[in-house]
Tab-separated table of C-alpha atoms and ligand atoms in Angstrom:
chain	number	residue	atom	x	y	z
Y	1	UNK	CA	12.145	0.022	-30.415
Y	2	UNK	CA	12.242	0.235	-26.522
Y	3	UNK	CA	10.105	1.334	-23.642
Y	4	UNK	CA	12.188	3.543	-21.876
Y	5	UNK	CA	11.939	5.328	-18.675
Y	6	UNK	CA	13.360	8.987	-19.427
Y	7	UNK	CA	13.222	10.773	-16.434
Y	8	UNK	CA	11.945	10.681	-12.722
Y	9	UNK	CA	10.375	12.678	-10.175
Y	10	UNK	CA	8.991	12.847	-6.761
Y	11	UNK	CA	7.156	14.696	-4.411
Y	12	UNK	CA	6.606	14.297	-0.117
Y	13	UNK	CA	4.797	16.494	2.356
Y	14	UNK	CA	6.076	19.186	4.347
Y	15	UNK	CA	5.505	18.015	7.394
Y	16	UNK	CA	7.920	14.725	8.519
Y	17	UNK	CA	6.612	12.624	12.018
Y	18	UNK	CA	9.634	10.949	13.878
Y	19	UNK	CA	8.560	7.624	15.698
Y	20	UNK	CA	9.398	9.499	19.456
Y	21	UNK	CA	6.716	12.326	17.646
Y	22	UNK	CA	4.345	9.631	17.854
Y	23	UNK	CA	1.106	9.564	20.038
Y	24	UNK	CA	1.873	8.423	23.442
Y	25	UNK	CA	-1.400	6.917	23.788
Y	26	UNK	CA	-0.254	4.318	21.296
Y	27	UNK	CA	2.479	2.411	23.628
Y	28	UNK	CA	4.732	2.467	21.102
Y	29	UNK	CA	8.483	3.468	20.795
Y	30	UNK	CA	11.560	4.421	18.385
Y	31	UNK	CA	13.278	1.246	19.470
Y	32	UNK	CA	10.782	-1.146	18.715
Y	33	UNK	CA	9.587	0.461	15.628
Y	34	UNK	CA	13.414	0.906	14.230
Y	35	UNK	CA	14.414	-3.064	15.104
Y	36	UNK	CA	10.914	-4.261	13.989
Y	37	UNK	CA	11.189	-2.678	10.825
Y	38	UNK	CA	13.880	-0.308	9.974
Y	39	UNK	CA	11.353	2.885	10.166
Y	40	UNK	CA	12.878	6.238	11.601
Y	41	UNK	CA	10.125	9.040	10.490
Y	42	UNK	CA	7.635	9.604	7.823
Y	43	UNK	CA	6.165	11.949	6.195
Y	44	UNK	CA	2.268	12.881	6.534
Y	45	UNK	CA	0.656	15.083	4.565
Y	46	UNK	CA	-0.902	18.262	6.348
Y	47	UNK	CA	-4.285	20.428	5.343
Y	48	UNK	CA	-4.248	21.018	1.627
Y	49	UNK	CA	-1.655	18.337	1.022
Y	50	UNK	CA	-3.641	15.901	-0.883
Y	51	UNK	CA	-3.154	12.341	-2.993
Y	52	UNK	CA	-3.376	14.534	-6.572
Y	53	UNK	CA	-1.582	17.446	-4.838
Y	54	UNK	CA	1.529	15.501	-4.037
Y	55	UNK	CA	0.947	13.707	-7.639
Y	56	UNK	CA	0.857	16.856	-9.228
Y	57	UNK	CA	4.459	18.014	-7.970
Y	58	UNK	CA	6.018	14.718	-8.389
Y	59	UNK	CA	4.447	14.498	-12.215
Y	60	UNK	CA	5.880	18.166	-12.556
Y	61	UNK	CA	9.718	17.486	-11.245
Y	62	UNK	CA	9.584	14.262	-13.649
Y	63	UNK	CA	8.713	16.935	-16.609
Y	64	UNK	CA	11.299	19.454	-15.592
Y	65	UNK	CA	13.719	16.141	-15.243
Y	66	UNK	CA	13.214	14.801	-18.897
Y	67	UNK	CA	13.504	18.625	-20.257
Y	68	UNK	CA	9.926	18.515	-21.469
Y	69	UNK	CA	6.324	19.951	-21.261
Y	70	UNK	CA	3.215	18.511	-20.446
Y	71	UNK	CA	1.828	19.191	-23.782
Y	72	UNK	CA	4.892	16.565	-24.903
Y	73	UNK	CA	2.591	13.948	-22.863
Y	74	UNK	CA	-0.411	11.772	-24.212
Y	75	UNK	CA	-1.038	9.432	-21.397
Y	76	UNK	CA	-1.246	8.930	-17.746
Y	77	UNK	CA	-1.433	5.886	-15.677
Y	78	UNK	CA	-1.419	6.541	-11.731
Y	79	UNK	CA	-1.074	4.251	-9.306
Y	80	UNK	CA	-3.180	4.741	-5.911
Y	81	UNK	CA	-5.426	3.393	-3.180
Y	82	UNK	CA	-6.336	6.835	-1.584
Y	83	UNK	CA	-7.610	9.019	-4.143
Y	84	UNK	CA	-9.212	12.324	-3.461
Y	85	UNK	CA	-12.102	11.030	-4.098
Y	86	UNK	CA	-14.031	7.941	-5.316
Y	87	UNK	CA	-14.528	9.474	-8.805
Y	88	UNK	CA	-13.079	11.070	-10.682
Y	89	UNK	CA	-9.519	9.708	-11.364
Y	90	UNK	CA	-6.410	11.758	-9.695
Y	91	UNK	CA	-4.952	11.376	-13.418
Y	92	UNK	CA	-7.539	13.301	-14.747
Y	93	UNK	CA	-6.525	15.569	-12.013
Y	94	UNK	CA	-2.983	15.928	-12.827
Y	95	UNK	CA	-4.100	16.050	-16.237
Y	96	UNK	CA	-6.317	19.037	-15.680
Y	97	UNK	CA	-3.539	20.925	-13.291
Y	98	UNK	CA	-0.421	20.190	-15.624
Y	99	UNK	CA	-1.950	21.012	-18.409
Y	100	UNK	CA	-1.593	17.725	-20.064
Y	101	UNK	CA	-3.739	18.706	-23.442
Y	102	UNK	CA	-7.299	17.463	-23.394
Y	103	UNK	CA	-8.172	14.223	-25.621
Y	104	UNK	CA	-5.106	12.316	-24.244
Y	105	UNK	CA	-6.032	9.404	-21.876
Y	106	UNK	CA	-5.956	9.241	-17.970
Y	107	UNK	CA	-6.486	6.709	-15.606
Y	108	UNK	CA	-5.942	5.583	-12.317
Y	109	UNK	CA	-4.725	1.619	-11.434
Y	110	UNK	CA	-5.339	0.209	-8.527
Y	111	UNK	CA	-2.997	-2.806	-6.813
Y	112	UNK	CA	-2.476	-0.901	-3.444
Y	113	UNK	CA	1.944	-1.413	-2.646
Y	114	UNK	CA	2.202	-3.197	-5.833
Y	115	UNK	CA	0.355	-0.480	-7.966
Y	116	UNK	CA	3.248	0.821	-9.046
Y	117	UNK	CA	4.619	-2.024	-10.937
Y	118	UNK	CA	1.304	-2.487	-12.651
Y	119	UNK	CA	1.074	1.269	-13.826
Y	120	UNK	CA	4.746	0.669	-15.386
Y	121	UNK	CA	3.023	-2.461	-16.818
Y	122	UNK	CA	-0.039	-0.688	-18.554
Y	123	UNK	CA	2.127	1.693	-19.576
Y	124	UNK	CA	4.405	-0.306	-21.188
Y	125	UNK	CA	1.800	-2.650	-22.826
Y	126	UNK	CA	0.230	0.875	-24.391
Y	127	UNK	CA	3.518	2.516	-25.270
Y	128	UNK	CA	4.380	-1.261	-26.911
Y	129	UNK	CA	1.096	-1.142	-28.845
Y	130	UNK	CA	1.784	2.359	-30.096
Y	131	UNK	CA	-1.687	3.312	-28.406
Y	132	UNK	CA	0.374	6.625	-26.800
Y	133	UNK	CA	4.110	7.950	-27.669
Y	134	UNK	CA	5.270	9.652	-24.052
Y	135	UNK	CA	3.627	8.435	-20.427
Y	136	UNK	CA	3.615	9.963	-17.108
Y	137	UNK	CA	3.282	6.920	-14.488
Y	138	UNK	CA	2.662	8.145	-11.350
Y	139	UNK	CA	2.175	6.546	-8.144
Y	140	UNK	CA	0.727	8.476	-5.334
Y	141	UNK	CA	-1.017	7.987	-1.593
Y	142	UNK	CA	-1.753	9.354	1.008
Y	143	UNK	CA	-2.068	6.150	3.238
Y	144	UNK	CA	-1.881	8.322	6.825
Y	145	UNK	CA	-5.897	9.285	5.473
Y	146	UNK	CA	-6.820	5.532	5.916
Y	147	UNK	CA	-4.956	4.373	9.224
Y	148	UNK	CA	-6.828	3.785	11.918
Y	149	UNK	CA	-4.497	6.115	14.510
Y	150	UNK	CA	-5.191	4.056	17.462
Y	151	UNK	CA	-3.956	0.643	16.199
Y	152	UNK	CA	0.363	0.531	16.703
Y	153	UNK	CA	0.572	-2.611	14.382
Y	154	UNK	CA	-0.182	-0.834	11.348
Y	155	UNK	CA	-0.210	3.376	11.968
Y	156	UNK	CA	3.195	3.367	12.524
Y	157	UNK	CA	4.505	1.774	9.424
Y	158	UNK	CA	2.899	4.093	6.585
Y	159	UNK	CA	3.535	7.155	5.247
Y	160	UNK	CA	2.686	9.624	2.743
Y	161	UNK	CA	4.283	10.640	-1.056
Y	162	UNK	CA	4.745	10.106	-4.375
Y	163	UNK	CA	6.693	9.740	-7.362
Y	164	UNK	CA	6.643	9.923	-10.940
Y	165	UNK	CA	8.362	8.377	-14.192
Y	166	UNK	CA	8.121	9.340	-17.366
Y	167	UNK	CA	8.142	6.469	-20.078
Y	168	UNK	CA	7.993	7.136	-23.922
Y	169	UNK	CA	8.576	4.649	-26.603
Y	170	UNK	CA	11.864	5.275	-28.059
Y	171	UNK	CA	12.415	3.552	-31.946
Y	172	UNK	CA	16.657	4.837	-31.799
Y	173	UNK	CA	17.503	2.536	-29.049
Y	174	UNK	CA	17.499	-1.190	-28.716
Y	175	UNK	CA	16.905	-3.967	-25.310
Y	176	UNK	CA	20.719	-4.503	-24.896
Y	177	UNK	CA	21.191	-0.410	-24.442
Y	178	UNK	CA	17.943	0.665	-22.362
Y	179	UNK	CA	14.856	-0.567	-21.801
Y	180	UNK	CA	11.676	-2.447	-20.225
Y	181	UNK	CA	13.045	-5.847	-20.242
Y	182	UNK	CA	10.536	-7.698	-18.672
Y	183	UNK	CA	7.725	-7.236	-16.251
Y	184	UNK	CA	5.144	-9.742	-14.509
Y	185	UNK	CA	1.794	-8.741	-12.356
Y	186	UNK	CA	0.534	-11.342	-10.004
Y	187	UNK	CA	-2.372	-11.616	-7.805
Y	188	UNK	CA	-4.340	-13.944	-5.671
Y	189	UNK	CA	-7.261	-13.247	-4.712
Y	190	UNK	CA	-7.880	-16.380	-2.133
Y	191	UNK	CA	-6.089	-13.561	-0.167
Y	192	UNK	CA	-7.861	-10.799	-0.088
Y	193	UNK	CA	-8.349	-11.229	3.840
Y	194	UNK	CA	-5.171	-10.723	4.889
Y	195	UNK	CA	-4.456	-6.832	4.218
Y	196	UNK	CA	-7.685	-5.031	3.579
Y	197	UNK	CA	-9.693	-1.676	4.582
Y	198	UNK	CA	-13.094	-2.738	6.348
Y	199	UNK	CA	-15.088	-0.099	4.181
Y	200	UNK	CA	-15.758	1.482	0.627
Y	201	UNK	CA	-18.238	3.330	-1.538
Y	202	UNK	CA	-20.228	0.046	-2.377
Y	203	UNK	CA	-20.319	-1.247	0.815
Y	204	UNK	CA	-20.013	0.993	4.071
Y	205	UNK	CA	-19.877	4.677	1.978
Y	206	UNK	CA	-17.057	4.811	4.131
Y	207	UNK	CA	-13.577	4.867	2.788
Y	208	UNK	CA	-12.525	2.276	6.203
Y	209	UNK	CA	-9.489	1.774	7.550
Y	210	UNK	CA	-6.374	-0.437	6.937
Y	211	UNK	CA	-6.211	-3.771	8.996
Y	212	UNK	CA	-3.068	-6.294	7.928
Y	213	UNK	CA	-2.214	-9.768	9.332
Y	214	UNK	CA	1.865	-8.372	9.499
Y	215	UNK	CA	3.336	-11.625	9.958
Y	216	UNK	CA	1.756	-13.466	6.972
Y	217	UNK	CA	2.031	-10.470	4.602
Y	218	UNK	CA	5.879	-10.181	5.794
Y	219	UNK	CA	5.998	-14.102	4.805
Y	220	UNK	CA	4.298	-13.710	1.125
Y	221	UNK	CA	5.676	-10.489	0.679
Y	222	UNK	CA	9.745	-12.427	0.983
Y	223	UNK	CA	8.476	-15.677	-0.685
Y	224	UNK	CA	6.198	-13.661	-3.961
Y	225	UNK	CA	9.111	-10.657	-4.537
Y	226	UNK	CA	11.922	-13.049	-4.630
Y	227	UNK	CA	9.932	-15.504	-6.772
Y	228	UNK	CA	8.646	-12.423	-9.596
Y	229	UNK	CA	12.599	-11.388	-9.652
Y	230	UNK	CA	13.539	-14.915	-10.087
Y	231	UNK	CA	11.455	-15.750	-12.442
Y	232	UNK	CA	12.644	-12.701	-14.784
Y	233	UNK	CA	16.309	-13.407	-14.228
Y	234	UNK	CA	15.654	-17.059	-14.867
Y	235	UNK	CA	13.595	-15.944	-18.264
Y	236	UNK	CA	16.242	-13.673	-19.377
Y	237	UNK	CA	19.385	-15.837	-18.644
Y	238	UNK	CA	20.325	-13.563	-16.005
Y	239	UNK	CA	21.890	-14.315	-12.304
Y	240	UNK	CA	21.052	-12.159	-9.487
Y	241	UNK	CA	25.062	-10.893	-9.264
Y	242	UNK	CA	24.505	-9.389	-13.062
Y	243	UNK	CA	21.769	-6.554	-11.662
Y	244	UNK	CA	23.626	-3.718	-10.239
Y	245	UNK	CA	20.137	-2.328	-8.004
Y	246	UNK	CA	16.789	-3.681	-6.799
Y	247	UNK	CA	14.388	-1.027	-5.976
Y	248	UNK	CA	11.772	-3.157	-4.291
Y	249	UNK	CA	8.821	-1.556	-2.199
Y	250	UNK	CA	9.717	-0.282	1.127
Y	251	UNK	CA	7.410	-1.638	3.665
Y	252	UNK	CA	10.185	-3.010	6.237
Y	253	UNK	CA	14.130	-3.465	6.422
Y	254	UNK	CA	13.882	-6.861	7.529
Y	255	UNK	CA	11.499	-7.953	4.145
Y	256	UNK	CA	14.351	-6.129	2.226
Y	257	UNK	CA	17.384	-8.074	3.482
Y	258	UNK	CA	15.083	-11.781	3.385
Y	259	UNK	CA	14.568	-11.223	-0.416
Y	260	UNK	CA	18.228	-9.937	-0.749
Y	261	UNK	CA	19.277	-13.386	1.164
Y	262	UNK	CA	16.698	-15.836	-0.768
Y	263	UNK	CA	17.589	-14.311	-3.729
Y	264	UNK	CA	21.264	-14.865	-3.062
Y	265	UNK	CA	21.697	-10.402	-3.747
Y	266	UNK	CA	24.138	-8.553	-2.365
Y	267	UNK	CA	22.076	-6.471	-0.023
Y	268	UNK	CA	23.810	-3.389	-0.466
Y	269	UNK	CA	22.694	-3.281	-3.862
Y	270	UNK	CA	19.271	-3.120	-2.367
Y	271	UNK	CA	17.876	0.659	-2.535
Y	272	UNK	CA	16.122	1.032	1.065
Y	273	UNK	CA	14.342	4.445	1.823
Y	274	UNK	CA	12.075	3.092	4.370
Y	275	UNK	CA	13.702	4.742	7.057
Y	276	UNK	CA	12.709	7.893	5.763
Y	277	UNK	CA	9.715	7.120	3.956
Y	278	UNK	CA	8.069	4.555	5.905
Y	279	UNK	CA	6.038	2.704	3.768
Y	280	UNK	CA	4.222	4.879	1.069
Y	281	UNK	CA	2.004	2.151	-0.650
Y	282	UNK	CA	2.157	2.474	-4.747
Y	283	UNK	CA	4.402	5.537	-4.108
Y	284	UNK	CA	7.742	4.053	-2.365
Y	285	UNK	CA	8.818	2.426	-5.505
Y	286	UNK	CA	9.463	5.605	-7.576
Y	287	UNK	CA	10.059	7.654	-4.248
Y	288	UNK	CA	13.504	4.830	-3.677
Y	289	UNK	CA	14.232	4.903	-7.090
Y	290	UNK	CA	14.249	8.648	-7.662
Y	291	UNK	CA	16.455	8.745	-4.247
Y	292	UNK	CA	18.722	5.875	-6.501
Y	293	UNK	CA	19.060	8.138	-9.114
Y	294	UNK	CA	20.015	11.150	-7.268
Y	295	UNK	CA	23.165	9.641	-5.820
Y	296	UNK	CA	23.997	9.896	-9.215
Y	297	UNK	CA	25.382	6.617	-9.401
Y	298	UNK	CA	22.901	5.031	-11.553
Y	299	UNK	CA	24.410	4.871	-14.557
Y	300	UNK	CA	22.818	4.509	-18.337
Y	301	UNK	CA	22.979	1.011	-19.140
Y	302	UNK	CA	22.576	-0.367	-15.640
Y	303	UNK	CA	20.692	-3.655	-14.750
Y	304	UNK	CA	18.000	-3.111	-12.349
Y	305	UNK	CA	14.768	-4.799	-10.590
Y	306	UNK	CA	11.514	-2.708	-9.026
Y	307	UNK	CA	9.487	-5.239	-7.004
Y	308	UNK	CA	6.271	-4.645	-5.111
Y	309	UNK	CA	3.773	-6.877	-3.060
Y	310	UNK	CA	0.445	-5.586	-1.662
Y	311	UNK	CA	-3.204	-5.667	-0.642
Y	312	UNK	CA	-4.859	-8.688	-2.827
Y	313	UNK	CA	-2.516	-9.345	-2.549
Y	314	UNK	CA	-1.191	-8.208	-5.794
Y	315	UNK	CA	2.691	-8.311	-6.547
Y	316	UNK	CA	4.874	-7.758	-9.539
Y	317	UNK	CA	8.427	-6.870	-10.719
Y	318	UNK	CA	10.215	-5.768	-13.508
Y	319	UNK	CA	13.585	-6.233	-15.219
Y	320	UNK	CA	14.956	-2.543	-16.713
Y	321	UNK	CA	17.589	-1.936	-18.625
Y	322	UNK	CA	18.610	2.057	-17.116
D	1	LIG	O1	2.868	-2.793	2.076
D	1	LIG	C1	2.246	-4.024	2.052
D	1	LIG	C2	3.131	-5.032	2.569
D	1	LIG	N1	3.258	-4.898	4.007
D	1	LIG	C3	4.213	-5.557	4.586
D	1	LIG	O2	4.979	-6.179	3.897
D	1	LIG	C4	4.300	-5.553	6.081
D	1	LIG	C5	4.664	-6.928	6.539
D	1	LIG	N2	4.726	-7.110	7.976
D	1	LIG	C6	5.657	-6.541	8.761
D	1	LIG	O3	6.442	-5.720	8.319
D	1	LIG	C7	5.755	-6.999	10.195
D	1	LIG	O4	5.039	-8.195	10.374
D	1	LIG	C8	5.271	-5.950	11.224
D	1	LIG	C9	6.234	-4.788	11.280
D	1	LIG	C10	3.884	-5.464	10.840
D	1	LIG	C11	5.207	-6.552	12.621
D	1	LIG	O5	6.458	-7.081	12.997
D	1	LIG	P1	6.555	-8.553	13.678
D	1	LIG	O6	7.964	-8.788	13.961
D	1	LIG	O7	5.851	-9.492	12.751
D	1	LIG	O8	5.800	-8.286	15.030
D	1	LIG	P2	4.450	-8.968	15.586
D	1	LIG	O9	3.286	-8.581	14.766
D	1	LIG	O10	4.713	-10.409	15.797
D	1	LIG	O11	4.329	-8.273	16.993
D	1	LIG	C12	5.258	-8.566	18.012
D	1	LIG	C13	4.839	-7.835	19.270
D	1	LIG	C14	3.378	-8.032	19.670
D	1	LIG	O12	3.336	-8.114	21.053
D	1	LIG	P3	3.207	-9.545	21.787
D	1	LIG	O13	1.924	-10.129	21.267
D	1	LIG	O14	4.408	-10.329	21.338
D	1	LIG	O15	3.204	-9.191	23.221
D	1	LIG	C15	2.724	-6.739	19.244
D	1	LIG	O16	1.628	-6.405	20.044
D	1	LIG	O17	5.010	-6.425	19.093
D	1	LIG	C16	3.813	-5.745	19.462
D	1	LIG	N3	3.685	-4.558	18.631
D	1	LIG	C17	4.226	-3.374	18.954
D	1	LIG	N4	4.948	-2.969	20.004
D	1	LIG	C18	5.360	-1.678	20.020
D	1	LIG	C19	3.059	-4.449	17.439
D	1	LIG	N5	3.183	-3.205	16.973
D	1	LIG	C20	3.898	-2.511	17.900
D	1	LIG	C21	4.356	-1.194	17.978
D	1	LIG	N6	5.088	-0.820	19.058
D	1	LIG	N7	4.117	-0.270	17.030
């Protein structure tokens, strides 16, 4: 039996911000924004665009993808650090919207840009146990709801989206045809510091707003990807040449070619969307590799990697067989 992924989806807001659209007030400008960190334009989500709304198309184009219903589903995990609200889950909104039937379990995971990679790996840890047959993992954010507008260091580099898989546990196919390979989560919280929001429910009743120390996340972010992809080539008797795409979480160009270059990658085989995307949290993951997968040239059979790194900081990676 394998965990496979069968389909994917994704989902951004109508309305797309180009860096020269960008306040004036914040001194900022396309140049330094596009050499700093690859970014051309994002998109932010506009009045009744919502985390769950934007979750609820990209879960729907992954259903229409894999040719099935949502009464074919009996699980969803969704990764996000800007829910609609503090409770109840934005899975049990999708749930409720798709018509996902009632009885199956929903849930939301939260490991902020490396939330993705978790979902995929409670997913696949349920699927493995036979706790649910067919999984929508979603990761979704709004992160433009939780930037403080007036600070350039970090309003400029997110964006809003979100995309979807869906993963079902598959008993006619075996690891060397298609598969979840492998998959680590990491986290250490001696870091917690480093990229945070100064409020929440428990504490200011606030939700805050995003504050990150850029050059020491860029630094863990290069040194913890690399070393999560290593480690599950290493495990697996693989060498970086034998995966044929990395789909690692878009938060800056320049992260994206250091991992390529540590990891000794070629980097074009390194899926970047961040100059459209910006950075989109747990939701640039599925948003790159959905844009990977309509190229059309990932191909059934195909090695490839998702990485993320994020607040926690948290980080992860996986090892797929397409
Ligand atoms: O998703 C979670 C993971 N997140 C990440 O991985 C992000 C990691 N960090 C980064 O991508 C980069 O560190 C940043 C893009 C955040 C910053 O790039 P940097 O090359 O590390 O720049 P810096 O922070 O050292 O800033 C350089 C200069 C500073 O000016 P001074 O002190 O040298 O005069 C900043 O004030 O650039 C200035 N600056 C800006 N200038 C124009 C900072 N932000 C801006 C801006 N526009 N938006």
């Amino acid at each position: 039996m394998s965990i496979v992924i069968r389909s994917v989806g994704s989902a951004l807001p109508a309305g797309v911000v180009m860096n020269a659209d960008l306040p004036a007030s914040l001194e900022t400008n396309d140049e330094w924004i596009k050499a700093r960190t690859g970014i051309a334009q994002r998109y932010i989500a506009g009045e009744g665009e919502t985390t769950s709304t934007l979750a609820i198309d990209a879960a729907r184009n992954a259903l229409e993808n894999a040719g099935i219903t949502a009464g074919d589903i009996d699980g969803i995990i969704l990764a996000t650090t800007t829910p609609d609200l503090t409770f109840p889950s934005v899975a049990t909104m999708v749930q409720r919207a798709l018509g996902v039937p009632a009885g199956t379990m929903a849930m939301d995971v939260q490991a902020v840009c490396a939330g993705f990679i978790y979902a995929i790996g409670t997913a696949d840890a349920l699927l493995r146990a036979g706790r649910m047959k067919r999984a929508l993992v979603i990761g979704a954010e709004t992160m433009s709801r939780i930037l403080n507008w007036e600070d350039r260091s970090t309003c400029v580099l997110f964006g809003d989206g979100a995309g979807a898989l869906v993963m079902e546990a598959d008993d006619t196919v075996d690891l060397d045809h298609r598969g979840i390979i492998d998959l680590q989560m990491n986290a250490d919280g001696t870091l917690i510091d480093m990229l945070h929001t100064d409020g929440g429910p428990s504490t200011t009743q606030t939700v805050g707003h995003l504050h990150m120390a850029g050059k020491e996340v860029f630094r863990h972010a290069v040194e913890k990807m690399s070393g999560a992809v290593l480690t599950l080539l290493d495990r697996h008797g693989f060498s970086p040449d034998d995966v044929k795409w990395y789909v690692p979480h878009q938060a800056n160009q320049r992260i994206l070619a250091a991992v390529a270059a540590r990891i000794g990658a070629p980097p074009e085989r390194f899926i970047s969307t961040v100059a459209h995307h910006a950075n989109t949290s747990a939701a640039s993951v599925p948003l790159a590799l959905h844009h990977l997968e309509q190229t059309g040239e990932l191909k059934r059979g195909d090695l490839m990697v998702m990485a993320g790194l994020g607040g926690g900081l948290a980080w992860g990676a996986t090892l797929v067989r397409w």
